[in-house]
Coordinates of C-alpha atoms in Angstrom, one line a residue:
Chain I
M16 CA -55.6 17.0 195.7
N17 CA -56.0 20.1 197.8
G18 CA -52.6 20.1 199.3
I19 CA -50.1 23.0 200.1
H20 CA -49.0 23.0 196.5
D21 CA -52.4 24.3 195.4
I22 CA -51.6 27.9 196.1
G23 CA -53.2 29.6 193.1
G24 CA -55.3 32.5 194.4
K25 CA -54.0 32.4 198.1
H26 CA -53.3 35.7 199.8
G27 CA -50.4 36.8 201.9
F28 CA -47.2 35.9 200.0
G29 CA -46.2 39.4 199.2
P30 CA -44.9 40.8 196.1
V31 CA -43.1 38.9 193.2
V32 CA -39.3 39.3 193.7
V33 CA -37.6 39.2 190.4
E34 CA -33.7 38.6 190.3
Q35 CA -32.0 40.5 187.5
N36 CA -29.6 38.4 185.4
E37 CA -30.4 35.5 187.2
P38 CA -27.9 32.5 186.7
Y39 CA -28.7 29.1 185.2
F40 CA -28.0 27.7 188.6
H41 CA -27.2 29.4 192.0
E42 CA -25.1 26.4 193.3
E43 CA -23.6 23.6 191.6
W44 CA -25.8 20.9 193.3
E45 CA -28.7 22.4 191.6
S46 CA -27.3 21.5 188.2
R47 CA -26.6 18.0 189.3
M48 CA -30.2 17.7 190.7
L49 CA -31.6 18.9 187.4
A50 CA -29.5 16.3 185.4
M51 CA -30.3 13.4 187.9
M52 CA -34.0 14.1 187.6
I53 CA -33.9 14.1 183.8
A54 CA -31.7 11.0 183.7
C55 CA -34.1 9.1 186.1
F56 CA -37.2 10.3 184.3
G57 CA -35.5 9.2 181.0
A58 CA -34.8 5.7 182.5
G59 CA -38.4 5.2 183.6
V60 CA -37.8 5.4 187.3
F61 CA -41.0 7.6 187.6
N62 CA -43.7 9.2 185.4
V63 CA -44.9 12.7 185.8
D64 CA -47.5 11.9 188.2
Q65 CA -45.1 9.7 190.3
F66 CA -42.8 12.6 190.3
R67 CA -45.3 15.1 191.4
R68 CA -46.7 13.1 194.3
P69 CA -43.8 13.2 196.8
I70 CA -43.6 17.0 196.3
E71 CA -47.3 17.5 196.9
T72 CA -47.2 15.5 200.0
M73 CA -44.3 17.5 201.6
K74 CA -45.0 19.0 205.0
P75 CA -46.6 22.3 204.2
G76 CA -43.7 24.3 206.2
H77 CA -41.0 22.4 204.1
Y78 CA -42.9 22.9 200.9
L79 CA -43.2 26.7 201.3
L80 CA -39.7 27.3 202.5
S81 CA -37.6 24.9 200.3
S82 CA -36.2 25.8 196.8
Y83 CA -37.4 24.1 193.6
Y84 CA -34.5 21.8 193.5
E85 CA -34.7 20.8 197.2
K86 CA -38.3 19.6 196.2
W87 CA -36.8 17.6 193.3
L88 CA -34.3 15.9 195.7
C89 CA -37.3 14.9 197.9
T90 CA -39.2 13.3 195.0
V91 CA -36.3 11.8 193.1
E92 CA -34.9 10.2 196.3
Q93 CA -38.3 8.8 197.3
N94 CA -38.8 7.5 193.7
C95 CA -35.6 5.8 193.8
I96 CA -36.4 4.2 197.1
D97 CA -39.9 3.1 195.9
V98 CA -38.5 1.3 192.9
G99 CA -35.7 -0.3 195.1
I100 CA -32.6 1.4 193.6
V101 CA -31.5 2.6 197.0
T102 CA -32.7 2.7 200.6
R103 CA -33.3 5.6 202.9
E104 CA -30.7 4.2 205.3
E105 CA -28.0 4.2 202.5
V106 CA -28.8 7.8 201.4
D107 CA -28.9 8.8 205.2
A108 CA -25.5 7.2 205.9
R109 CA -23.8 8.5 202.8
H110 CA -25.1 12.0 203.5
K111 CA -23.9 11.8 207.1
Q112 CA -20.5 10.6 205.9
L113 CA -20.2 13.5 203.4
M114 CA -21.1 16.1 206.1
K115 CA -18.6 14.5 208.4
E116 CA -15.8 14.8 205.8
K117 CA -16.8 18.4 205.2
M118 CA -16.3 19.2 208.8
A119 CA -12.9 17.4 209.0
Chain N
M6 CA -36.8 32.8 210.8
A7 CA -33.3 31.5 210.4
L8 CA -33.7 29.1 213.2
A9 CA -37.1 27.9 211.9
Q10 CA -35.7 27.2 208.4
E11 CA -32.9 25.2 209.8
N12 CA -35.3 22.9 211.5
V13 CA -37.5 22.6 208.4
L14 CA -35.0 22.4 205.4
I15 CA -32.7 19.5 204.6
P16 CA -29.3 20.3 206.3
D17 CA -26.4 20.4 203.7
V18 CA -28.9 19.8 201.0
G19 CA -26.0 19.8 198.3
L20 CA -24.3 17.0 200.1
R21 CA -27.5 15.0 200.2
V22 CA -27.8 15.4 196.3
K23 CA -24.1 14.3 196.1
A24 CA -24.9 11.3 198.3
L25 CA -27.8 10.3 196.1
E26 CA -25.8 10.8 192.9
S27 CA -22.9 8.8 194.1
L28 CA -25.1 6.0 195.3
L29 CA -27.1 5.9 191.9
A30 CA -23.9 5.9 190.1
E31 CA -22.5 3.1 192.0
K32 CA -25.6 1.0 191.5
G33 CA -25.4 1.9 187.6
A34 CA -28.6 3.7 187.7
I35 CA -27.0 6.9 186.3
D36 CA -24.0 7.7 184.4
P37 CA -22.5 10.9 185.9
K38 CA -20.9 11.8 182.4
S39 CA -24.3 11.8 180.8
L40 CA -25.4 14.2 183.6
D41 CA -22.5 16.5 182.7
L42 CA -23.7 16.6 179.0
L43 CA -27.3 17.3 180.3
V44 CA -26.1 20.3 182.4
E45 CA -24.0 21.7 179.5
A46 CA -27.1 21.5 177.1
F47 CA -29.2 23.6 179.5
E48 CA -26.3 26.2 180.1
T49 CA -25.7 26.5 176.4
R50 CA -28.3 25.4 174.0
I51 CA -31.8 25.3 175.8
G52 CA -33.1 28.6 176.4
P53 CA -35.4 31.4 175.3
K54 CA -33.4 32.0 172.2
N55 CA -35.1 28.9 170.8
G56 CA -38.6 30.3 171.5
A57 CA -37.7 33.6 170.0
K58 CA -36.8 31.9 166.7
V59 CA -40.2 30.3 166.7
I60 CA -41.9 33.5 167.3
A61 CA -39.8 35.5 164.6
K62 CA -40.6 32.8 162.0
A63 CA -44.2 33.0 162.8
W64 CA -44.1 36.9 162.4
V65 CA -42.7 36.6 158.9
D66 CA -44.3 33.5 157.6
P67 CA -48.1 33.4 157.7
E68 CA -48.3 29.6 156.7
Y69 CA -46.0 28.8 159.7
K70 CA -48.0 30.8 162.0
K71 CA -51.1 29.2 160.9
W72 CA -49.4 25.7 161.6
L73 CA -48.0 27.0 164.9
M74 CA -51.4 28.1 166.2
K75 CA -53.1 25.0 165.0
D76 CA -50.4 22.5 166.2
G77 CA -47.8 24.2 168.3
T78 CA -46.1 21.1 169.3
A79 CA -45.5 19.9 165.7
A80 CA -44.5 23.3 164.3
I81 CA -42.0 24.0 167.2
K82 CA -40.6 20.4 166.7
S83 CA -40.0 21.3 163.0
L84 CA -37.4 23.8 164.2
G85 CA -35.7 21.2 166.3
Y86 CA -37.2 22.1 169.7
S87 CA -38.8 19.0 171.3
G88 CA -38.5 16.8 174.3
V89 CA -39.1 16.9 178.0
Q90 CA -41.4 19.5 179.2
G91 CA -42.4 20.4 175.6
E92 CA -44.4 17.4 174.7
N93 CA -47.6 19.4 174.2
M94 CA -47.4 22.9 173.2
V95 CA -50.1 25.5 172.8
V96 CA -49.1 28.8 171.4
I97 CA -51.5 31.8 172.4
E98 CA -51.3 35.1 170.5
N99 CA -51.4 38.6 171.9
T100 CA -53.5 41.1 170.0
P101 CA -54.4 44.7 170.4
T102 CA -57.4 43.5 172.5
V103 CA -56.1 40.5 174.4
H104 CA -53.0 40.1 176.5
N105 CA -52.1 36.5 177.6
V106 CA -50.0 35.6 180.5
V107 CA -48.8 32.1 181.7
V108 CA -48.4 30.6 185.1
C109 CA -48.3 27.0 186.7
T110 CA -50.1 27.4 190.0
L111 CA -49.6 23.8 191.1
C112 CA -46.0 23.7 190.6
S113 CA -43.6 25.3 188.0
C114 CA -44.4 23.6 184.7
Y115 CA -42.6 25.4 181.9
P116 CA -41.8 24.7 178.3
W117 CA -38.2 23.8 178.5
P118 CA -37.3 23.2 174.8
T119 CA -38.4 26.8 173.9
L120 CA -37.7 28.7 177.1
G121 CA -35.1 26.8 178.9
L122 CA -35.3 26.6 182.7
P123 CA -37.8 28.7 184.5
P124 CA -36.6 31.8 186.6
I125 CA -37.0 31.7 190.2
W126 CA -40.0 34.3 190.3
F127 CA -41.9 31.9 187.9
K128 CA -41.7 29.1 190.6
S129 CA -42.2 31.4 193.5
A130 CA -45.4 31.3 195.7
P131 CA -46.1 35.0 195.1
Y132 CA -46.3 34.7 191.4
R133 CA -48.2 31.5 191.3
A134 CA -50.8 32.6 194.1
R135 CA -51.3 36.2 192.8
V136 CA -51.2 36.2 188.8
V137 CA -54.5 34.4 188.8
I138 CA -56.4 36.8 191.1
E139 CA -54.7 40.1 190.3
P140 CA -52.9 39.7 187.0
R141 CA -52.8 43.5 186.2
A142 CA -51.3 44.3 189.5
V143 CA -48.6 41.6 189.1
L144 CA -47.9 42.7 185.5
R145 CA -47.5 46.4 186.8
E146 CA -44.8 45.0 189.1
F147 CA -43.0 43.8 186.0
G148 CA -43.4 47.4 184.5
L149 CA -46.2 46.3 182.3
E150 CA -49.4 48.5 182.3
I151 CA -52.2 46.8 180.4
A152 CA -54.9 49.3 179.4
D153 CA -58.3 48.8 180.9
D154 CA -59.8 48.0 177.5
V155 CA -57.4 45.2 176.8
E156 CA -58.6 41.8 178.2
V157 CA -56.1 39.9 180.3
R158 CA -56.1 36.0 179.9
V159 CA -54.1 34.0 182.5
W160 CA -53.3 30.4 181.4
D161 CA -52.6 27.8 184.0
S162 CA -50.1 25.1 182.7
T163 CA -50.3 21.4 183.6
A164 CA -47.9 18.8 184.0
E165 CA -48.6 17.6 180.4
L166 CA -49.4 20.9 178.5
R167 CA -47.3 24.0 178.1
Y168 CA -48.2 27.5 176.9
L169 CA -46.0 29.9 174.7
V170 CA -47.3 33.4 174.4
M171 CA -46.8 35.0 170.9
P172 CA -46.1 38.7 171.7
M173 CA -47.2 41.3 169.2
R174 CA -44.6 42.3 166.6
P175 CA -43.3 45.6 167.5
A176 CA -44.1 48.6 165.2
G177 CA -41.3 49.8 163.1
T178 CA -39.9 46.4 162.2
E179 CA -41.4 45.9 158.7
N180 CA -37.9 45.7 157.2
F181 CA -36.4 43.3 159.7
N182 CA -35.5 39.8 158.9
E183 CA -36.1 36.9 160.9
A184 CA -32.8 36.9 162.9
Q185 CA -33.3 40.6 163.7
L186 CA -36.8 40.0 164.8
A187 CA -35.6 37.1 167.1
E188 CA -33.4 39.6 168.9
L189 CA -36.5 41.6 170.0
V190 CA -38.2 38.5 171.6
T191 CA -37.5 38.3 175.2
R192 CA -38.2 35.4 177.5
D193 CA -40.6 37.5 179.6
S194 CA -42.6 38.4 176.3
M195 CA -43.2 34.8 175.8
I196 CA -44.5 34.1 179.3
G197 CA -46.5 37.3 179.1
T198 CA -44.9 39.3 181.8
G199 CA -43.2 41.6 179.2
L200 CA -43.7 42.7 175.6
A201 CA -41.3 42.1 172.6
L202 CA -38.7 44.8 172.6
A203 CA -39.0 48.0 170.4
P204 CA -36.3 48.2 167.8
G205 CA -33.2 50.2 168.8
K206 CA -33.9 49.8 172.5

């Protein structure tokens, strides 16, 4: 698929920025996302191609600006919805609730 | 840019991850305790030290090296490194006339069992876009100047197949044992954006 992910050879992204002494994770949620992805993959919720598809069909702007683990959230969430473990509405509602609690 | 990002990115993304995790746990799809163990494994045991042991062994053991070049997956597994994102491994050897460098242009495929999690630059658009068209310029940004008479080969990983670069053994290490040699093998030297360290540096 010739999507936004197919960026090999494209111009205009600027220099490669290397972070010295990069930590394993920059924020705790990234580590939870990593582990959740492996657990779901191990449980057979998705295979490699099913994992890739929701990332490769992200809106181009979102794809380019989002971090690695935000992309993983998109695909793990979508795959969990596709197999019927959760619904989008449930995730939206819980997300909203947590944001509200944070503000309180 | 800040405003544009707010409109494009998931707001409070960490909380959405938490929302998904809590829902999956409630439904019995995941066990949060096993997630803790996975995170701990990546923070303590799965990293480039594993790959360095593979390379050091190949430097001192010609039979092992032969096996590693022929069937990387099996030879690496024999040292205890296997699993997700290391299912099919191919080892490519640097020589005085060929320098290899690895990328994943389509995403960020990376050999986890031997190198751990990829650094952000490996996953970044600039590296993925540029290293396939101007590898020498990119390597120069890493402080690596490849002589004109050395061929540069760029290997694009796939979702199923991962590469590990075998850097050249540094000069002056004839008397080093395997453990000492492994100390010289850096993560970047196994991606191809660096060389093995010279002894004493």
